Amino acid sequence: MNTQAAISAATQSPELEQQLLGAVLSNNDRYHEVSAIVRVEHFFEHTHAAIWKNIAARIERDHVVTPVTLASDLAANEALQSLGGARYLLNLVAGSTAGFAAKDYAIDLAEMYQRRTLAGRFEQLAEDLRTGRAADDAAAEVELMMMERAELSAEPRTMSFNQAQMLMIEEMHDIKEGRRVGVVTGLRTLDDEISLNAQHYTLLAGSTSMGKTALALHIAFSAAKAGQGVGFVTLEMPEQDLSKRVNSIESGLAYNTYDRAMSEQSFRTVIETAKEQQDLPIEVFSEKVRDVPAILSEGKKVARKMKQRGLKLKLLVIDYIQLVRGRGESAVVRLSQVANDMKQVAKQLDCHVLALAQVDRTLAKLEKWDQWPQARPGLPHLRGSGDLEMAPDNVLFVFRPQYFLTPPRCTVPSDPSDRADWESEYDQWKGKAEIIIGKARMGEIGSVTVGCDLSVNRFWDLDDGQGRIAF
């Protein structure tokens, strides 16, 4: 058995685990009383966790679970065999003396898991502080832990419907009076479909070269020009590269020319644009800000800094979410934790979080030019974790068919008829991007088509009647 002398009786109890397993094996109906409370990871003993996982899988498929079925299913489990295999399972049933208390066992088991988890995190936090971790980052992690605890608490958290209605009317009045304004995206057609409000969180996803960062920069720049405070966590590029791309929006010079020797006139244009942009309320986070507690800690500092300027932090951009460091034993668990924590960051900072994300790279692998519609992304293509779909309030995708219609991504057809079709498709999508609304908690799914020039990170509304495409 897995034993750790340092773990106190308050954080683990093999005997309690045995009683719960025995109760459910004795009467499978008891599983439904406790399934909403107990998870596999709640079990301290790995063997008990394996038993519970098998029990849950069988009952969820409407199959009966007995010591006999378990012994067969777990015949290859060495840990169970070392305890006696089928004999141990039979003893679980025989030793279950109070099956009627299964729900109480489940509650106690979940509580012990929470104590164990908190103790481990606090111990790690103490060790991190002793080895030089910033106090603000540690404090931010404690705040996140407390918010997570509040979400998991079994204490009733209710509000009367009348109170909810009053809050709704107050919010609507603030909107009517102009006191509550969402993030300005600079795209009227997008604003008509979706609102980027405070305490909400949007995922902006797309394949490589689709323009995720360019669109995020366009939105950040538009918000800042409108006097809204913006924080930008750049985990993929240095701060000066981010500055080049923002500068290019107004200078009109392709941002990839900033790394080469320029003409005197172009250089003066860059300098003049930099002067015009020097007061933009955009704060770029240091490359050291790589995990959620550090993002929250730095975000609070930026919010205070904005307030001193008479502004409010309205938008926090994360570029991109798969690069944020998380907690957990696997990449999937870590990304799931980060995806859920972003919601808490939005609430804590009272701003909108716009997190960029990669999608499945196989979407970009096409054999023929006319297969480009197959590369259009959707929720199933989000890479790394199902929580990337579940946690955000909104999920947007940016998609540029022109990319797939341009050599070398495609071969221009030699047949005159096929070439005419290719030219028609290419002309239709040249200089355009489709912003797909894959999820909108307070709106409808669909898409808007906008003009774009990624070389200068610009997006604009179209006036050709193609503004919205309904699904």
XYZ file of C-alpha atoms in Angstrom:
471
model
C 0.000 0.000 0.000
C 1.040 3.588 -0.579
C 1.913 4.942 2.883
C 3.451 8.256 3.850
C 4.108 8.792 7.540
C 4.192 12.560 7.033
C 0.535 12.599 5.971
C -1.676 12.964 9.022
C -4.878 11.078 9.731
C -6.773 14.270 8.934
C -5.735 14.096 5.284
C -6.092 10.381 4.484
C -7.859 7.279 5.768
C -7.488 3.910 4.001
C -10.166 2.499 6.307
C -12.710 5.129 5.192
C -11.873 4.388 1.564
C -12.453 0.689 2.212
C -15.843 1.387 3.814
C -16.958 3.487 0.811
C -15.821 0.912 -1.732
C -17.432 -1.904 0.235
C -20.712 0.021 0.521
C -20.954 0.518 -3.245
C -19.900 -3.064 -4.011
C -22.581 -4.306 -1.610
C -25.256 -2.181 -3.279
C -24.463 -0.625 -6.668
C -27.367 1.830 -6.294
C -25.332 3.673 -3.666
C -22.945 4.772 -6.431
C -25.557 7.256 -7.648
C -25.748 8.775 -4.151
C -22.042 9.596 -4.129
C -20.953 9.878 -7.791
C -21.384 13.662 -7.806
C -19.117 13.950 -4.749
C -16.323 11.416 -5.294
C -13.662 11.496 -8.007
C -10.848 9.037 -8.674
C -8.169 11.465 -7.484
C -9.843 11.740 -4.065
C -8.498 8.300 -3.107
C -5.127 8.400 -1.352
C -4.437 4.708 -1.953
C -3.644 4.087 -5.627
C -5.184 0.608 -5.493
C -8.454 2.031 -4.166
C -8.399 4.670 -6.929
C -8.073 1.923 -9.549
C -10.984 0.018 -7.981
C -13.182 3.126 -7.939
C -12.311 3.936 -11.572
C -13.466 0.470 -12.618
C -16.620 0.704 -10.502
C -17.535 4.055 -12.034
C -16.858 2.912 -15.603
C -19.024 -0.179 -15.229
C -21.970 1.468 -13.489
C -21.988 4.400 -15.920
C -22.449 1.780 -18.668
C -25.325 0.203 -16.668
C -23.244 -2.878 -15.856
C -23.274 -4.657 -12.499
C -20.124 -4.471 -10.379
C -19.167 -7.279 -8.000
C -15.911 -8.537 -6.464
C -15.894 -11.157 -9.219
C -16.112 -8.642 -12.092
C -13.517 -6.414 -10.427
C -11.119 -9.310 -9.930
C -11.404 -10.135 -13.622
C -11.057 -6.532 -14.838
C -8.108 -5.789 -12.538
C -6.308 -9.103 -12.874
C -3.235 -7.320 -14.225
C -3.114 -4.810 -11.348
C -0.032 -5.899 -9.411
C -0.822 -3.730 -6.400
C -4.241 -5.371 -5.989
C -2.764 -8.834 -6.441
C -0.193 -8.117 -3.724
C -3.097 -7.432 -1.347
C -4.780 -10.702 -2.153
C -6.709 -9.934 -5.330
C -10.231 -11.387 -5.238
C -9.945 -12.171 -1.507
C -9.246 -8.475 -0.754
C -12.284 -7.431 -2.807
C -14.510 -9.909 -0.960
C -13.193 -8.564 2.357
C -14.202 -5.030 1.282
C -17.810 -6.203 1.032
C -17.666 -8.245 4.237
C -16.087 -5.362 6.143
C -18.628 -2.755 5.063
C -20.594 -2.347 8.283
C -22.548 0.852 7.596
C -23.432 1.056 3.907
C -26.246 3.502 4.686
C -23.547 6.073 5.539
C -21.979 5.979 2.045
C -22.750 9.645 1.402
C -21.094 10.668 4.674
C -18.036 8.624 3.708
C -17.952 10.375 0.333
C -18.122 13.840 1.902
C -15.330 12.978 4.332
C -13.197 11.549 1.513
C -13.577 14.699 -0.603
C -12.743 16.868 2.414
C -9.562 14.883 3.131
C -8.509 15.291 -0.499
C -8.992 19.061 -0.259
C -6.943 19.198 2.947
C -4.222 17.083 1.350
C -4.140 19.239 -1.767
C -4.063 22.523 0.155
C -1.362 21.230 2.509
C 0.770 20.195 -0.451
C 0.337 23.520 -2.216
C 1.089 25.528 0.909
C 4.191 23.430 1.565
C 5.357 24.021 -2.015
C 4.559 27.717 -1.692
C 6.614 27.965 1.496
C 9.528 26.225 -0.230
C 9.242 28.576 -3.227
C 9.329 31.618 -0.930
C 12.386 30.273 0.849
C 14.153 29.893 -2.490
C 13.384 33.417 -3.688
C 9.910 33.478 -5.229
C 8.384 36.976 -5.402
C 6.020 37.645 -2.498
C 3.409 39.251 -4.798
C 3.304 36.132 -6.984
C 2.893 33.910 -3.937
C 0.097 36.130 -2.585
C -1.656 35.999 -5.967
C -1.500 32.201 -5.932
C -3.087 32.154 -2.467
C -5.913 34.344 -3.806
C -6.478 31.907 -6.669
C -6.520 29.026 -4.202
C -9.140 30.767 -2.097
C -11.314 31.449 -5.141
C -11.031 27.815 -6.180
C -12.062 26.782 -2.669
C -15.107 29.066 -2.870
C -16.121 27.438 -6.154
C -15.804 23.953 -4.613
C -17.450 24.829 -1.311
C -20.532 22.839 -0.384
C -21.967 25.866 1.422
C -25.177 27.135 -0.212
C -24.596 30.208 -2.381
C -27.946 31.488 -3.568
C -29.537 34.758 -4.631
C -33.238 35.528 -4.859
C -34.573 35.955 -8.385
C -35.725 39.457 -7.466
C -32.165 40.413 -6.461
C -30.839 38.979 -9.721
C -33.388 41.066 -11.638
C -32.318 44.215 -9.798
C -28.673 43.587 -10.666
C -29.682 43.051 -14.294
C -31.603 46.355 -14.415
C -28.716 48.208 -12.738
C -26.297 46.807 -15.306
C -28.597 47.721 -18.208
C -28.976 51.256 -16.849
C -25.191 51.632 -16.652
C -24.944 50.513 -20.289
C -27.662 52.950 -21.312
C -25.888 55.809 -19.543
C -22.531 54.866 -21.075
C -20.951 53.905 -17.750
C -20.516 50.248 -18.685
C -18.833 49.766 -22.034
C -17.284 46.580 -23.350
C -13.891 46.415 -25.027
C -13.752 48.413 -28.260
C -12.596 45.970 -30.966
C -12.397 48.455 -33.845
C -14.688 46.160 -35.867
C -18.330 47.209 -35.916
C -19.493 43.940 -37.474
C -17.835 41.977 -34.665
C -19.164 44.305 -31.940
C -22.675 43.793 -33.339
C -22.366 40.054 -32.733
C -20.449 39.739 -29.471
C -19.550 41.875 -26.447
C -16.206 41.666 -24.652
C -17.395 42.651 -21.189
C -15.576 42.834 -17.859
C -15.232 39.633 -15.809
C -15.624 37.568 -18.962
C -13.115 35.595 -20.957
C -12.725 34.950 -24.684
C -10.531 32.412 -26.440
C -9.193 33.522 -29.846
C -7.887 30.514 -31.759
C -6.520 29.667 -35.160
C -3.879 27.788 -37.098
C -0.394 29.150 -37.702
C -0.325 32.211 -40.032
C -4.071 32.839 -39.725
C -3.518 36.169 -37.935
C -4.373 35.443 -34.280
C -1.746 37.794 -32.883
C -2.454 40.415 -35.554
C -6.170 40.439 -34.666
C -5.406 40.544 -30.928
C -3.059 43.506 -31.527
C -5.689 45.262 -33.637
C -8.256 44.854 -30.833
C -5.744 45.932 -28.169
C -4.713 48.979 -30.221
C -8.352 49.960 -30.918
C -9.218 49.686 -27.220
C -6.176 51.744 -26.212
C -6.979 54.429 -28.813
C -10.452 54.627 -27.263
C -8.896 55.310 -23.843
C -9.294 51.789 -22.462
C -6.410 50.312 -20.465
C -4.771 47.238 -21.998
C -2.352 44.671 -20.582
C -0.497 42.383 -22.985
C 1.191 39.179 -21.814
C 3.568 38.258 -24.622
C 4.922 34.748 -24.159
C 5.795 34.160 -27.810
C 7.696 37.267 -28.874
C 9.988 39.889 -27.250
C 8.510 43.209 -26.155
C 10.292 45.131 -28.933
C 8.776 42.856 -31.602
C 5.341 43.547 -30.164
C 6.130 47.278 -30.334
C 7.118 46.979 -34.017
C 3.795 45.397 -34.859
C 1.760 48.031 -33.004
C 3.816 50.791 -34.629
C 3.141 49.315 -38.080
C -0.636 49.664 -37.592
C -0.342 53.463 -37.850
C 2.893 53.872 -39.790
C 1.586 51.705 -42.639
C 5.012 50.094 -42.994
C 5.190 46.298 -43.068
C 6.401 45.178 -39.651
C 8.904 42.719 -41.135
C 10.797 45.711 -42.617
C 11.604 46.985 -39.106
C 14.479 44.476 -38.874
C 16.205 45.900 -41.955
C 17.906 49.160 -42.865
C 15.195 51.703 -43.785
C 15.188 54.791 -45.936
C 15.424 58.055 -44.030
C 11.804 58.864 -44.838
C 10.537 55.499 -43.569
C 12.625 55.809 -40.413
C 11.159 59.267 -39.738
C 7.682 57.776 -40.189
C 8.455 55.165 -37.533
C 9.773 57.854 -35.151
C 6.721 60.089 -35.639
C 4.378 57.153 -35.120
C 6.231 56.197 -31.923
C 5.735 59.758 -30.623
C 2.021 59.594 -31.388
C 1.702 56.245 -29.626
C 3.790 57.018 -26.555
C 0.750 57.753 -24.389
C -1.251 54.696 -25.419
C -2.457 52.938 -22.233
C -0.822 49.612 -23.121
C 1.380 47.771 -20.642
C 3.508 44.877 -21.903
C 4.181 42.234 -19.266
C 7.742 41.052 -18.689
C 8.796 37.661 -20.048
C 9.155 36.568 -16.398
C 5.356 36.630 -16.098
C 4.702 33.058 -17.212
C 2.187 31.505 -14.793
C -1.306 32.461 -13.649
C -0.344 33.785 -10.172
C 2.323 36.022 -11.749
C -0.170 37.235 -14.381
C -2.700 38.065 -11.657
C -0.086 39.782 -9.487
C 1.258 41.884 -12.367
C -2.281 42.581 -13.575
C -3.158 44.150 -10.234
C -0.103 46.404 -10.451
C -1.085 47.467 -13.969
C -4.683 48.129 -12.850
C -3.378 50.422 -10.080
C -1.082 52.154 -12.545
C -3.988 52.720 -14.949
C -6.144 54.088 -12.137
C -3.478 56.694 -11.339
C -3.853 57.885 -14.936
C -7.634 58.100 -14.556
C -8.115 54.969 -16.669
C -9.386 51.449 -16.119
C -7.787 48.183 -17.141
C -10.384 46.869 -19.600
C -8.523 44.202 -21.564
C -5.844 41.632 -20.773
C -4.404 39.732 -23.753
C -2.587 36.416 -23.248
C -0.428 35.375 -26.216
C -0.825 32.465 -26.004
C -2.574 30.201 -23.469
C -0.685 26.963 -24.216
C 2.541 28.726 -23.169
C 1.254 29.704 -19.710
C 2.757 27.480 -17.032
C 0.245 25.471 -15.060
C 0.070 22.926 -12.254
C -0.424 19.203 -12.607
C 1.214 15.946 -13.524
C 0.492 16.106 -17.267
C 0.265 18.688 -20.039
C -3.501 18.157 -20.320
C -4.072 18.703 -16.587
C -1.845 21.801 -16.574
C -3.615 23.353 -19.563
C -7.034 22.564 -18.054
C -6.009 24.339 -14.854
C -4.795 27.403 -16.773
C -7.932 27.488 -18.952
C -10.165 27.535 -15.857
C -7.964 29.967 -13.904
C -8.295 32.598 -16.661
C -11.927 33.051 -15.642
C -10.804 33.861 -12.108
C -8.215 36.320 -13.453
C -10.973 38.156 -15.363
C -13.082 38.345 -12.202
C -10.222 39.427 -9.937
C -9.039 42.177 -12.307
C -12.580 43.161 -13.355
C -11.507 43.184 -16.998
C -11.954 41.102 -20.128
C -9.373 38.397 -20.789
C -8.578 37.596 -24.419
C -6.452 34.436 -24.565
C -4.956 33.224 -27.831
C -4.771 29.501 -28.593
C -3.442 27.145 -31.216
C -5.674 24.653 -33.037
C -4.886 21.246 -34.469
C -2.045 21.619 -36.999
C -3.471 18.884 -39.235
C -6.076 21.403 -40.435
C -3.363 23.079 -42.501
C -2.510 19.885 -44.419
C -4.546 19.836 -47.632
C -3.929 17.948 -50.859
C -5.890 20.089 -53.336
C -6.617 23.803 -53.567
C -10.404 23.318 -53.507
C -10.231 21.519 -50.138
C -9.618 24.757 -48.239
C -13.116 24.726 -46.589
C -11.958 21.593 -44.731
C -9.373 23.741 -42.946
C -12.038 25.955 -41.337
C -11.597 25.441 -37.559
C -14.225 24.627 -34.967
C -14.485 23.745 -31.287
C -13.318 20.116 -31.759
C -10.024 21.416 -33.166
C -8.907 23.238 -30.012
C -5.593 21.675 -29.066
C -4.627 20.328 -25.669
C -7.702 20.246 -23.433
C -11.491 20.100 -23.522
C -11.537 22.939 -20.981
C -10.406 25.330 -23.728
C -13.942 24.935 -25.046
C -15.783 24.712 -21.726
C -14.138 27.431 -19.615
C -14.337 30.601 -21.798
C -17.488 32.640 -22.241
C -16.739 33.046 -25.946
C -14.593 31.172 -28.454
C -13.527 32.919 -31.672
C -11.520 31.545 -34.580
C -9.703 33.567 -37.212
C -9.511 31.951 -40.649
C -8.008 33.199 -43.930
C -8.888 31.100 -47.015
C -6.404 33.174 -49.049
C -3.581 31.445 -47.170
C -4.628 28.032 -48.534
C -5.264 29.412 -52.032
C -1.745 30.811 -52.351
C 1.289 28.852 -53.590
C 3.172 27.006 -52.177
C 0.246 25.892 -49.965
C -1.590 24.925 -53.155
C -0.767 24.176 -56.766
C -2.469 26.520 -59.215
C -4.493 24.303 -61.590
C -3.339 24.159 -65.179
C -6.723 23.224 -66.621
C -8.388 26.488 -67.837
C -11.750 25.668 -66.238
C -10.231 24.733 -62.881
C -7.914 27.737 -63.030
C -10.915 30.035 -63.541
C -12.548 28.515 -60.437
C -9.328 28.989 -58.442
C -9.037 32.643 -59.572
C -12.635 33.275 -58.580
C -12.096 31.812 -55.100
C -8.805 33.645 -54.673
C -10.283 37.015 -55.695
C -13.249 36.483 -53.379
C -11.014 35.955 -50.322
C -8.020 38.147 -51.160
C -7.307 40.497 -48.264
C -10.127 39.079 -46.125
C -10.447 37.080 -42.924
C -13.377 35.208 -41.440
C -13.866 35.626 -37.694
C -15.832 32.568 -36.637
C -17.921 32.765 -33.457
C -17.764 29.151 -32.301
C -19.225 29.814 -28.857
C -21.022 32.810 -27.381
C -22.513 32.368 -23.935
C -24.718 35.450 -24.365
C -25.125 35.481 -28.132
C -25.346 33.433 -31.297
C -22.746 31.468 -33.192
C -21.903 32.486 -36.753
C -19.153 34.477 -38.405
C -18.226 37.900 -39.756
C -15.974 38.581 -42.713
C -13.598 41.528 -42.444
C -10.791 43.016 -44.475
C -7.242 42.446 -43.305
C -3.610 43.223 -44.071
C -1.427 41.149 -41.785
C 1.746 42.913 -42.892
C 0.602 45.970 -40.929
C -1.726 44.165 -38.443
C -4.801 45.959 -39.729
C -8.401 44.723 -39.860
C -11.429 46.671 -41.076
C -15.147 46.314 -41.745
C -16.255 45.510 -45.282
C -18.988 47.360 -47.116
C -19.609 44.719 -49.758
C -22.590 43.084 -48.111
C -20.592 40.107 -46.853
C -20.468 41.273 -43.257
C -22.210 38.288 -41.675
C -22.514 34.641 -42.642
C -25.049 32.717 -40.568
C -24.440 29.020 -39.879
